[in-house]
PDB file of C-alpha atoms and ligand atoms in Angstrom:
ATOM      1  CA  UNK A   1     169.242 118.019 146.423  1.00  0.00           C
ATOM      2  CA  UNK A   2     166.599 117.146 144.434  1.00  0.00           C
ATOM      3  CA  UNK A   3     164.091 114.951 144.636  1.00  0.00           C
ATOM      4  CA  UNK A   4     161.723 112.411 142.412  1.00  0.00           C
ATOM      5  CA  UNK A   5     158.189 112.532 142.893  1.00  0.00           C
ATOM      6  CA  UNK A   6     155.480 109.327 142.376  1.00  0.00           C
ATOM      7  CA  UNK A   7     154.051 110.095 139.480  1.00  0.00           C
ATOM      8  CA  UNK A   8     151.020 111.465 139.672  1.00  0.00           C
ATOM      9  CA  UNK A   9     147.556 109.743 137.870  1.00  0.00           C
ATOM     10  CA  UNK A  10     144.585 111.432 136.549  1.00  0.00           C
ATOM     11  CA  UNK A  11     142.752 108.073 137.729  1.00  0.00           C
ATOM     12  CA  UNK A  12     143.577 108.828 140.921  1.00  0.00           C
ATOM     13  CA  UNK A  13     141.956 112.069 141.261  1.00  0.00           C
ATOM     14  CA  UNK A  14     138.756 111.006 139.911  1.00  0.00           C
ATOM     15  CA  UNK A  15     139.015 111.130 136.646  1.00  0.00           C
ATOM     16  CA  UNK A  16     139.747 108.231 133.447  1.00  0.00           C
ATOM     17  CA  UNK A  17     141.990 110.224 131.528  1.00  0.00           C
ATOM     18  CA  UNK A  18     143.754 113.628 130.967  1.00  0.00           C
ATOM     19  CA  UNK A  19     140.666 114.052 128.024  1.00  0.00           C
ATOM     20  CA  UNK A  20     138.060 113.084 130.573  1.00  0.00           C
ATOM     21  CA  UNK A  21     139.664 115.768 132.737  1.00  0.00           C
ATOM     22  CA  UNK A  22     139.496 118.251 130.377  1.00  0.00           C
ATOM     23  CA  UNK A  23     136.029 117.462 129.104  1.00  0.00           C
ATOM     24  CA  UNK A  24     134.784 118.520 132.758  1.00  0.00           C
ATOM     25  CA  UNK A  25     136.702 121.746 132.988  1.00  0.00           C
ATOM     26  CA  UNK A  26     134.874 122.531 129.635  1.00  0.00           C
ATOM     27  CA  UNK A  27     131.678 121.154 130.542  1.00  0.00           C
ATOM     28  CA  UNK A  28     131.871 122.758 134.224  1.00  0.00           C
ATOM     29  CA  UNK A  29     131.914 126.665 132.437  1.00  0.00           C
ATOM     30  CA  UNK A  30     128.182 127.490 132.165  1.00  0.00           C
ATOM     31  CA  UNK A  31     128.349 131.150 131.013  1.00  0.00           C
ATOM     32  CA  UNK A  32     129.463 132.780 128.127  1.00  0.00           C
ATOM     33  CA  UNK A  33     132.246 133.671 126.909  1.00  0.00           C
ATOM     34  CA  UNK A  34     134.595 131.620 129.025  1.00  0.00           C
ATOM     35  CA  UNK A  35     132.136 129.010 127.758  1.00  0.00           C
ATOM     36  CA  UNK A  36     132.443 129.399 123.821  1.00  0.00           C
ATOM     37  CA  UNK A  37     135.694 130.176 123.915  1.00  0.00           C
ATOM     38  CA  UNK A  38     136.753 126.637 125.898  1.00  0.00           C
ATOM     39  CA  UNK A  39     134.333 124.653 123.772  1.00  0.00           C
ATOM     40  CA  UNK A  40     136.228 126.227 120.461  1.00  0.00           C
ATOM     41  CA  UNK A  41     139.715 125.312 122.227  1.00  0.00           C
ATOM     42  CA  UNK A  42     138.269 121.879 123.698  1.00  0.00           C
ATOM     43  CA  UNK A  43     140.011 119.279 121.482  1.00  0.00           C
ATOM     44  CA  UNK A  44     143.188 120.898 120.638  1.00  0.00           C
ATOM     45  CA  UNK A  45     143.436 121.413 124.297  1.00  0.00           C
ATOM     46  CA  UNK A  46     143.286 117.527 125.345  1.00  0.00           C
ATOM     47  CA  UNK A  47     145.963 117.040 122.727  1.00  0.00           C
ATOM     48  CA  UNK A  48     148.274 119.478 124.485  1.00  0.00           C
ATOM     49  CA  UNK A  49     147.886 118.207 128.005  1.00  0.00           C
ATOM     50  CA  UNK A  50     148.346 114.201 126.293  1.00  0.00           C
ATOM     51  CA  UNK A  51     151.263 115.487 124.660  1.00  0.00           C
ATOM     52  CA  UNK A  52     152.973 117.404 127.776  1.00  0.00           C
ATOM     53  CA  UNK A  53     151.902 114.147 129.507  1.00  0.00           C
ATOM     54  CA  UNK A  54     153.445 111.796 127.316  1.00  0.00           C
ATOM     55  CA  UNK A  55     156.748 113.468 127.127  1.00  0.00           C
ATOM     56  CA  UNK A  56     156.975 114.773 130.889  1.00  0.00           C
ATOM     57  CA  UNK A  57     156.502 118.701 129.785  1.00  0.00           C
ATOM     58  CA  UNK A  58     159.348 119.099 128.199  1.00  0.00           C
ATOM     59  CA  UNK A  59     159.516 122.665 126.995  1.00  0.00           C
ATOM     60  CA  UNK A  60     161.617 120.886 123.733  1.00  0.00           C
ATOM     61  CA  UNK A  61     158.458 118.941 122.702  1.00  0.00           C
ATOM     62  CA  UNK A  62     155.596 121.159 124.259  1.00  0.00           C
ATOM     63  CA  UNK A  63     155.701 124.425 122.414  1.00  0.00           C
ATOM     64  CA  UNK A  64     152.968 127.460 122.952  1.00  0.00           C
ATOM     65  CA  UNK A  65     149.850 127.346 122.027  1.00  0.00           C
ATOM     66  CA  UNK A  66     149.465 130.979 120.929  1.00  0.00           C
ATOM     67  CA  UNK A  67     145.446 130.280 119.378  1.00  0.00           C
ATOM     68  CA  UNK A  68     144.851 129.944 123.400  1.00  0.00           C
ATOM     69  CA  UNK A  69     146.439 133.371 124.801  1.00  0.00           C
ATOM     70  CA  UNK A  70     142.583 135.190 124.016  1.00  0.00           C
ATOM     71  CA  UNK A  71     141.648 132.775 126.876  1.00  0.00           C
ATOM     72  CA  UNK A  72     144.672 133.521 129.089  1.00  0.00           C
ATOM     73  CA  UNK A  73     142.203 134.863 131.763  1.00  0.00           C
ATOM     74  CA  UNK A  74     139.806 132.501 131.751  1.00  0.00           C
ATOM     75  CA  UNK A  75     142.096 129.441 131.667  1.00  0.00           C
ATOM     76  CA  UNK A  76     144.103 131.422 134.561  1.00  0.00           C
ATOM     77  CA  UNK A  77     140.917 131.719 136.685  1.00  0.00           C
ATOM     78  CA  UNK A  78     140.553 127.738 136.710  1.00  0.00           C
ATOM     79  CA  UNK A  79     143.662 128.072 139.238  1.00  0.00           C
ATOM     80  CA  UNK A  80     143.552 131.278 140.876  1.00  0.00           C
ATOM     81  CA  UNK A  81     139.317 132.045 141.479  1.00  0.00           C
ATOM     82  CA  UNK A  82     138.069 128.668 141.384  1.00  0.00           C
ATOM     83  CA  UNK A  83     134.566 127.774 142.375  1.00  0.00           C
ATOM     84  CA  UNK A  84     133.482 125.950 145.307  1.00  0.00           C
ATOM     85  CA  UNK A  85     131.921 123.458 143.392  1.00  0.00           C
ATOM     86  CA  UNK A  86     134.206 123.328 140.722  1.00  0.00           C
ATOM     87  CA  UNK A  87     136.026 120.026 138.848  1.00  0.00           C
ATOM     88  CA  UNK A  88     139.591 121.680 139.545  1.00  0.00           C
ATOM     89  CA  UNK A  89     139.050 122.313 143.323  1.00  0.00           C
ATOM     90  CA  UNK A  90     139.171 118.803 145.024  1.00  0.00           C
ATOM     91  CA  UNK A  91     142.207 118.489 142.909  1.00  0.00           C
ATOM     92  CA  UNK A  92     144.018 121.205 143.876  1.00  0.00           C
ATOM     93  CA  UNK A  93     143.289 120.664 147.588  1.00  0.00           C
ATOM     94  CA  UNK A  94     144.826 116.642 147.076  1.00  0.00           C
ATOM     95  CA  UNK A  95     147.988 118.976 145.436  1.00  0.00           C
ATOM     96  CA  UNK A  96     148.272 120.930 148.424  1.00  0.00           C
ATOM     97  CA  UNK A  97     147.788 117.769 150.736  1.00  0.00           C
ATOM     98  CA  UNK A  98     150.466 115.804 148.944  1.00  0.00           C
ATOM     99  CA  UNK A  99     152.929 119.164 149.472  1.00  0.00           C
ATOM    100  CA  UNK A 100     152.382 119.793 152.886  1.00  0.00           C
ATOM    101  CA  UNK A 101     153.333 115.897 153.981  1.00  0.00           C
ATOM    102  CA  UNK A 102     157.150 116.469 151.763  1.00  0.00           C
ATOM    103  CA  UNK A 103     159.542 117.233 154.848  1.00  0.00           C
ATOM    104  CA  UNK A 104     161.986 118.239 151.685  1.00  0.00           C
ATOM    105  CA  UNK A 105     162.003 120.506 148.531  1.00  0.00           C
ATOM    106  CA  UNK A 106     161.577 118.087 145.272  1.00  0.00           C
ATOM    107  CA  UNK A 107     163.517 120.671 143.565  1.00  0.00           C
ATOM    108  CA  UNK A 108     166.552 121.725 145.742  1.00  0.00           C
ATOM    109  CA  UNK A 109     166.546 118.830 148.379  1.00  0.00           C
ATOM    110  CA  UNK A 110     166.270 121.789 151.126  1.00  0.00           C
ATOM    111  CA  UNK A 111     164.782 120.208 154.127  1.00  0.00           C
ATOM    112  CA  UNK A 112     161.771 121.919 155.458  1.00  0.00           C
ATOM    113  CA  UNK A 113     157.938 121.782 153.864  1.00  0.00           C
ATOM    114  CA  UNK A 114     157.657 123.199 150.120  1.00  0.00           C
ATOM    115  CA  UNK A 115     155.736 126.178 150.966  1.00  0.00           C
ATOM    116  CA  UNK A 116     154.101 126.747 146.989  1.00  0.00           C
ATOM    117  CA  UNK A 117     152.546 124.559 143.892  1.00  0.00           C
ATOM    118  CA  UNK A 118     154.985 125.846 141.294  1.00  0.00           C
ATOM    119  CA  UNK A 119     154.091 125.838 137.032  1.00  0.00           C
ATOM    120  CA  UNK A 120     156.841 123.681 135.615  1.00  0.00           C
ATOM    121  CA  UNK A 121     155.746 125.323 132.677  1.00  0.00           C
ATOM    122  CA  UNK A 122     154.815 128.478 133.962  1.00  0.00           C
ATOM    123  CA  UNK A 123     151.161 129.466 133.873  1.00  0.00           C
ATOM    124  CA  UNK A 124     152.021 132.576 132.036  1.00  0.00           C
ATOM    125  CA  UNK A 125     153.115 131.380 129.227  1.00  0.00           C
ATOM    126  CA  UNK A 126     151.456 128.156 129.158  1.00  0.00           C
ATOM    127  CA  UNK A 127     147.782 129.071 130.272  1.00  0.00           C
ATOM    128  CA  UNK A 128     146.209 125.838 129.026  1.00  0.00           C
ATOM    129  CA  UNK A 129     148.445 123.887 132.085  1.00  0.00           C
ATOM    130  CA  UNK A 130     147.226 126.276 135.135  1.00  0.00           C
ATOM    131  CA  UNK A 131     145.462 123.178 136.781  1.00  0.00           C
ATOM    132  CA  UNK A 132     147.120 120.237 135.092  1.00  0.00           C
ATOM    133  CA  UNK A 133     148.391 118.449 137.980  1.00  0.00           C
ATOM    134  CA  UNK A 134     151.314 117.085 136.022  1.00  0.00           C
ATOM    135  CA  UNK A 135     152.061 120.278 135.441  1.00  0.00           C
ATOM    136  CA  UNK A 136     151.963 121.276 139.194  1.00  0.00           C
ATOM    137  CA  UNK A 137     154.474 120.814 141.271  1.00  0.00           C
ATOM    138  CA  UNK A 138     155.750 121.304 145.185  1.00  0.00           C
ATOM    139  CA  UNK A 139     158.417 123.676 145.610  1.00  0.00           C
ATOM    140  CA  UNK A 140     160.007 125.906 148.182  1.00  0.00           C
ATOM    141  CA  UNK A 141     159.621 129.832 148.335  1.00  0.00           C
ATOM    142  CA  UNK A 142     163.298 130.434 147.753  1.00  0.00           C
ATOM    143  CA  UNK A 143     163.220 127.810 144.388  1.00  0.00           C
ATOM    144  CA  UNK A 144     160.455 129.454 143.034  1.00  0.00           C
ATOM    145  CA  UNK A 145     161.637 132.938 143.293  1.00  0.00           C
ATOM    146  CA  UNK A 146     164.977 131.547 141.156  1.00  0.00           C
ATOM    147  CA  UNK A 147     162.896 129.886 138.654  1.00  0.00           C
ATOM    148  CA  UNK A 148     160.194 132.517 138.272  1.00  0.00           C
ATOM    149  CA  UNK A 149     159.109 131.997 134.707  1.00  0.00           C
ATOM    150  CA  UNK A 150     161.861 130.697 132.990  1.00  0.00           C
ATOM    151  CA  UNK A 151     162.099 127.708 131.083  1.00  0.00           C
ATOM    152  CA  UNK A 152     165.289 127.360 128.848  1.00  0.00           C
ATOM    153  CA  UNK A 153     166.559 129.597 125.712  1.00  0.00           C
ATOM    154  CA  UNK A 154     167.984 128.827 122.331  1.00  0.00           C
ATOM    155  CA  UNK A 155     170.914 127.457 123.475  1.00  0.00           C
ATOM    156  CA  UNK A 156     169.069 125.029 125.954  1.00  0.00           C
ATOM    157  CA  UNK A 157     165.905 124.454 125.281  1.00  0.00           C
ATOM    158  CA  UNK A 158     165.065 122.974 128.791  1.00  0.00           C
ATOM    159  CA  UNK A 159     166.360 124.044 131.730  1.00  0.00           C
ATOM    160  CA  UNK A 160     165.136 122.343 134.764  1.00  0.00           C
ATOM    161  CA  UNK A 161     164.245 118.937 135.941  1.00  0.00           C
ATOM    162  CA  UNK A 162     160.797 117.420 136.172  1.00  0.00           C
ATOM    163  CA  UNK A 163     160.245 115.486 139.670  1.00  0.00           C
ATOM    164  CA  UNK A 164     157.268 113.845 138.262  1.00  0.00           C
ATOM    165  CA  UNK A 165     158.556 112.397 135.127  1.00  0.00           C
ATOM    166  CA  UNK A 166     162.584 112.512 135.272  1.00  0.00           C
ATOM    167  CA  UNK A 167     163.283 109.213 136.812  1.00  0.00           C
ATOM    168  CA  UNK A 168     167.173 109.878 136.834  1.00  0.00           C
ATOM    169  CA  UNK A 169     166.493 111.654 140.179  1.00  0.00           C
ATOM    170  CA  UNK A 170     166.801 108.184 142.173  1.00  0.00           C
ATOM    171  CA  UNK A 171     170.383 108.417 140.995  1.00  0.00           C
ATOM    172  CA  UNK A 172     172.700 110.459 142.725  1.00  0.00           C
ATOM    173  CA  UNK A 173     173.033 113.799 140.665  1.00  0.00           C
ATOM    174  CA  UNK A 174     176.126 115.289 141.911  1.00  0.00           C
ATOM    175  CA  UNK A 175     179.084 114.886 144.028  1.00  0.00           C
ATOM    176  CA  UNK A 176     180.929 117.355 146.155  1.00  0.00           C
ATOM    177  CA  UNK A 177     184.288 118.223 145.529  1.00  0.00           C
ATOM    178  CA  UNK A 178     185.950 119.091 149.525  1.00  0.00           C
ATOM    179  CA  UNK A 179     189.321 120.692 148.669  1.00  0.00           C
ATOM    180  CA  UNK A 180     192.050 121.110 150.944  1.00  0.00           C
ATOM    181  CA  UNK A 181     193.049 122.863 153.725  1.00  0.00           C
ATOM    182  CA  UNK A 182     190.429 120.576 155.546  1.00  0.00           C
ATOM    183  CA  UNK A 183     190.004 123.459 158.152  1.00  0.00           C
ATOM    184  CA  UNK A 184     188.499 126.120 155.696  1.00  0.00           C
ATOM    185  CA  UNK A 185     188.288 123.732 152.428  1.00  0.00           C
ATOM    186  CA  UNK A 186     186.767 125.148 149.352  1.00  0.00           C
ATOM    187  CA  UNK A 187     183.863 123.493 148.114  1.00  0.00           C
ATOM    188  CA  UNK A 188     182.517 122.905 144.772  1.00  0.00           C
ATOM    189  CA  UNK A 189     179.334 120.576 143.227  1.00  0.00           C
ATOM    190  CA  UNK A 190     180.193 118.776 140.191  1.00  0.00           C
ATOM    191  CA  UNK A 191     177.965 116.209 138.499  1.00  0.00           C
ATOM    192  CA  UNK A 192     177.738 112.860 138.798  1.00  0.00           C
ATOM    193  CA  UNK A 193     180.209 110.901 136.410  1.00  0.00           C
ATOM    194  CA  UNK A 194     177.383 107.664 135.832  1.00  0.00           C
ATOM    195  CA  UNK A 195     175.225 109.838 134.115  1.00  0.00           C
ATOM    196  CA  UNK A 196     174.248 110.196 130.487  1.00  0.00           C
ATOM    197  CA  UNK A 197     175.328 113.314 129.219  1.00  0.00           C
ATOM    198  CA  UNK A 198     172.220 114.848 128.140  1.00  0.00           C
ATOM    199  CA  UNK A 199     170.787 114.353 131.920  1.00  0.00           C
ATOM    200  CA  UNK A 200     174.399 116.007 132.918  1.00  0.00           C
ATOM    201  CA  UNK A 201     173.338 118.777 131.014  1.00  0.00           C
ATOM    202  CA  UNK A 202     169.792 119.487 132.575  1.00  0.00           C
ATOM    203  CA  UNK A 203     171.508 118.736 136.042  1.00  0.00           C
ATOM    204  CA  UNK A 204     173.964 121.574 135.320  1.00  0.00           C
ATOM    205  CA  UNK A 205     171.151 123.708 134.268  1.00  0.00           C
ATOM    206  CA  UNK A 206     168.904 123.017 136.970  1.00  0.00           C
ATOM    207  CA  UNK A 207     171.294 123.712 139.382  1.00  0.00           C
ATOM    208  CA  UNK A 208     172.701 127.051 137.801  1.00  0.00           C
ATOM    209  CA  UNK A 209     169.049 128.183 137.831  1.00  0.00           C
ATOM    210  CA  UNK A 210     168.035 127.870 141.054  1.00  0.00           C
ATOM    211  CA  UNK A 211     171.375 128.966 142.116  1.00  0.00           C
ATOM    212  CA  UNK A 212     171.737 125.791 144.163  1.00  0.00           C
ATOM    213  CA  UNK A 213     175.376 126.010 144.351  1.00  0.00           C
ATOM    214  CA  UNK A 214     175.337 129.306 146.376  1.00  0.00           C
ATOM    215  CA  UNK A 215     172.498 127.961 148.792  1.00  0.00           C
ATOM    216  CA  UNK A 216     174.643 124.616 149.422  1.00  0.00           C
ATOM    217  CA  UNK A 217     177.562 126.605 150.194  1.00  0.00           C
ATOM    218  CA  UNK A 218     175.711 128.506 152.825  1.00  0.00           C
ATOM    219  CA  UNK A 219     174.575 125.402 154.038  1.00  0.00           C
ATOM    220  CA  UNK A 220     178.002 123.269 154.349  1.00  0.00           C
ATOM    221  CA  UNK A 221     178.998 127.013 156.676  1.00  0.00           C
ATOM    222  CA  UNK A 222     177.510 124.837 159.472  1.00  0.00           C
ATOM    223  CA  UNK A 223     177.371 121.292 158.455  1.00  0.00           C
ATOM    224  CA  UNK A 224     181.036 120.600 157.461  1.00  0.00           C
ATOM    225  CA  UNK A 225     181.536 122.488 161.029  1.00  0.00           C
ATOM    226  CA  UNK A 226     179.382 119.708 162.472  1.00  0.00           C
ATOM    227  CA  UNK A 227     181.266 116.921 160.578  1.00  0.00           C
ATOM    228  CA  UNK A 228     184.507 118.238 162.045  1.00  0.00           C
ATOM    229  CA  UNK A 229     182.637 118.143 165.456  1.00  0.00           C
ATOM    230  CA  UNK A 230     180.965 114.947 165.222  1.00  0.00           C
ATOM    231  CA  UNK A 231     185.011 113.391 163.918  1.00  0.00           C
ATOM    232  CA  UNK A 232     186.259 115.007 167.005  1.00  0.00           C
ATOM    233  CA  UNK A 233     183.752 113.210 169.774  1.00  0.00           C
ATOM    234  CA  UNK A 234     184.088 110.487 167.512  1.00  0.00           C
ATOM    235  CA  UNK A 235     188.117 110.468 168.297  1.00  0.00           C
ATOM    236  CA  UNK A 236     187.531 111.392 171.960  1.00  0.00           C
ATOM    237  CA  UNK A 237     185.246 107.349 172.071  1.00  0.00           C
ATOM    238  CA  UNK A 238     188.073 106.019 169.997  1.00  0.00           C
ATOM    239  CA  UNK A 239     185.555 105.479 167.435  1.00  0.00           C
ATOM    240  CA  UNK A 240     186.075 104.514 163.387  1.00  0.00           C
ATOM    241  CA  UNK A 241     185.120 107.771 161.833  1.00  0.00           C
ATOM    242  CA  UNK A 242     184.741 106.218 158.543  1.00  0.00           C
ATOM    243  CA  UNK A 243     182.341 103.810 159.974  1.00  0.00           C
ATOM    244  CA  UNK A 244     180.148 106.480 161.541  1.00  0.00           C
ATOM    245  CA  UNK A 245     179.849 108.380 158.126  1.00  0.00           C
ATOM    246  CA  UNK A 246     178.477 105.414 156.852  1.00  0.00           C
ATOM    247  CA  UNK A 247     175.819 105.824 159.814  1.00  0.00           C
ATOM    248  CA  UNK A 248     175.335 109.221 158.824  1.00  0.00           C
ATOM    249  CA  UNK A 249     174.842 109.152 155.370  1.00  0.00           C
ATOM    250  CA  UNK A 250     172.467 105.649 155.875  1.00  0.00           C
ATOM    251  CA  UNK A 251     170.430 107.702 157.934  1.00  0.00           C
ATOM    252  CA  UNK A 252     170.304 111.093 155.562  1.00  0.00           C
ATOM    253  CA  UNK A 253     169.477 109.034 152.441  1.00  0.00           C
ATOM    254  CA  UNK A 254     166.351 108.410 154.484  1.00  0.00           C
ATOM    255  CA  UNK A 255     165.377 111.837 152.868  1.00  0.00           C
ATOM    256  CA  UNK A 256     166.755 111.082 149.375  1.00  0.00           C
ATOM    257  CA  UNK A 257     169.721 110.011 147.893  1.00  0.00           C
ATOM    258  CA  UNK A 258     170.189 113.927 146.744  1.00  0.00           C
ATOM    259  CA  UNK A 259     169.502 115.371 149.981  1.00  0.00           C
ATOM    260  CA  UNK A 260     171.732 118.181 151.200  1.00  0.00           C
ATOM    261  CA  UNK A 261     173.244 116.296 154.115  1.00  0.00           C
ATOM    262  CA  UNK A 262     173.373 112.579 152.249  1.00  0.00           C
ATOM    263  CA  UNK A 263     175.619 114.537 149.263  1.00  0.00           C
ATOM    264  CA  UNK A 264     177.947 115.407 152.023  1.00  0.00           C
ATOM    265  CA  UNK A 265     178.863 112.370 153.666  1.00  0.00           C
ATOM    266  CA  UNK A 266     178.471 110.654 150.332  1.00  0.00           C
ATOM    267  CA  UNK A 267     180.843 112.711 149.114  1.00  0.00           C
ATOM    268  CA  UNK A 268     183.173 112.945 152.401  1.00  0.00           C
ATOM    269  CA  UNK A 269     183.288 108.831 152.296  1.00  0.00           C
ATOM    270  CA  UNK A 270     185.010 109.039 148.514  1.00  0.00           C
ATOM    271  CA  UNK A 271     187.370 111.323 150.015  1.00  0.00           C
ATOM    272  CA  UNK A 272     190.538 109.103 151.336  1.00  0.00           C
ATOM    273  CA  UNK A 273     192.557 112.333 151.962  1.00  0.00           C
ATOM    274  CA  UNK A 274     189.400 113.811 154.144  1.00  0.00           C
ATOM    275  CA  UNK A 275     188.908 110.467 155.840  1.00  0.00           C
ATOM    276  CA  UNK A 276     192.380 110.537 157.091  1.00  0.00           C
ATOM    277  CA  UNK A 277     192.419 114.056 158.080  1.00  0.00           C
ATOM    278  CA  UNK A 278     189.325 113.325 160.126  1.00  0.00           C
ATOM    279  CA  UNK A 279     190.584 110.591 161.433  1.00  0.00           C
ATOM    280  CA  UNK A 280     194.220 111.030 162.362  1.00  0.00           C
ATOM    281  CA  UNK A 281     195.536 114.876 161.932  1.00  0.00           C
ATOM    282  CA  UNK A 282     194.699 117.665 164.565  1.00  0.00           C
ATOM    283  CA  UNK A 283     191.457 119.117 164.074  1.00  0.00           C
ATOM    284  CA  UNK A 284     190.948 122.969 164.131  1.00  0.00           C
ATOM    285  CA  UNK A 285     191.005 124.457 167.358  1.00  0.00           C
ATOM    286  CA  UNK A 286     187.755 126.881 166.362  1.00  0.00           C
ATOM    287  CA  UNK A 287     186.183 123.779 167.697  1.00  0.00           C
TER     288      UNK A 287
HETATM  289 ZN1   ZN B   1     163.719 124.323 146.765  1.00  0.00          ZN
END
């Protein structure tokens, strides 16, 4: 599934700092009033991006900054008109570089290139982030549609997972419950039992609100079908199914330990009863 990202460094892209960053942006705006009105916001506005910075945008610490909504349109320009000259541009273009070399969505594990830069905190409500790269992140079409501008509510404040700043991902997140009849099981994604219950509860979250569940489901249609397949030749070479899992998952955690195919033979290896039925009962004849 999902995925964690290297975070990302300011330094990196040019720049000392998040303030030095900002400072440009400001400095770059020559005419009025984009200019007054980002030279009024200047200092309040490197405090926001060092505070979403320090605490990895959480929506729970990072509230909105309503004094900056008169400069919605201007701040929104910096990411959708920017000019060929401008501080934000070289950056964006090393955003889109670094998406287009993922073979995997950071935020569903869905192999295939992330097609978008997606606001964790959305650009609508959060204006001041529209070309923080922290704040930008690669995601797939279908992801982004799910997520569209949502961020958490009362009840939970945060909703998704950061692949920049959550470092949990390198954990396994969930596990996938293959129920019996082995021919047409049912199949369910639980999380992880190692970890801490207040990651549990933005993994549960996450996954609601992307509807990942749904999309996995469509995706073990063909996969388990493949697993039954691959157990069958296996059985025809008198090979160790078990042992060729292990193959199989060594070689999918090559594209992250949550990766759609690595949670499935994870999962499938923790399963005695599948093991056996793989191994030693007859196999559907749909094959
Ligand atoms: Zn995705």
């Amino acid at each position: 599934m999902v995925r964690k990202l290297s975070a990302l460094n300011i330094e990196d892209f040019g720049h000392n700092s998040y303030r030095d960053y900002v400072q440009a942006l400001v400095d770059d705006r020559k005419r009025n009033p984009s200019k007054a009105q980002f030279q009024a916001l200047r200092e309040e506005w490197k405090n926001r991006v060092d505070q979403y910075v320090n605490n990895g945008g959480s929506p729970v610490v990072v509230q909105l900054w309503p004094e900056a909504f008169p400069a919605k349109v201007t701040f929104l320009n910096l990411y959708s008109h920017p000019n060929e000259n401008s501080v934000q541009i070289s950056i964006l273009g090393e955003l889109k570089k670094i998406r287009r070399l993922l073979n995997s969505c950071p935020c569903c594990g869905e192999l295939g290139t992330p097609g978008t830069l997606d606001h964790y905190l959305p650009k609508d409500d959060y204006p001041h982030f529209s070309v923080i790269p922290a704040n930008l992140v690669p995601m797939c079409d279908i992801c982004q549609g799910e997520k569209k501008t949502k961020v958490g509510n009362q009840q939970n404040p945060r909703f998704f997972i950061h692949p920049y700043f959550d470092n949990f991902l390198t954990d396994e997140l969930v596990k996938l419950e293959i129920i019996p009849p082995f021919e047409h099981p049912h199949f369910t994604l639980v999380p992880s039992k190692n970890l801490p219950a207040q990651d549990k509860a933005i993994v549960i979250s996450h996954y609601k609100e992307l509807n990942i569940h749904k999309r996995y489901n469509e995706f073990l249609e063909t996969s388990y079908i493949k697993l039954l397949r691959a157990a069958d030749d296996i059985r025809k070479d008198h090979g160790n199914v078990k042992n060729r899992i292990k193959d199989f998952h060594k070689l999918a955690k090559l594209d992250g330990t949550n990766s759609w195919d690595s949670i499935l033979y994870s999962s499938a290896l923790e399963n005695e009863d599948l093991l056996n039925f793989l191994q030693n009962e007859d196999l559907p004849e749909y094959l």
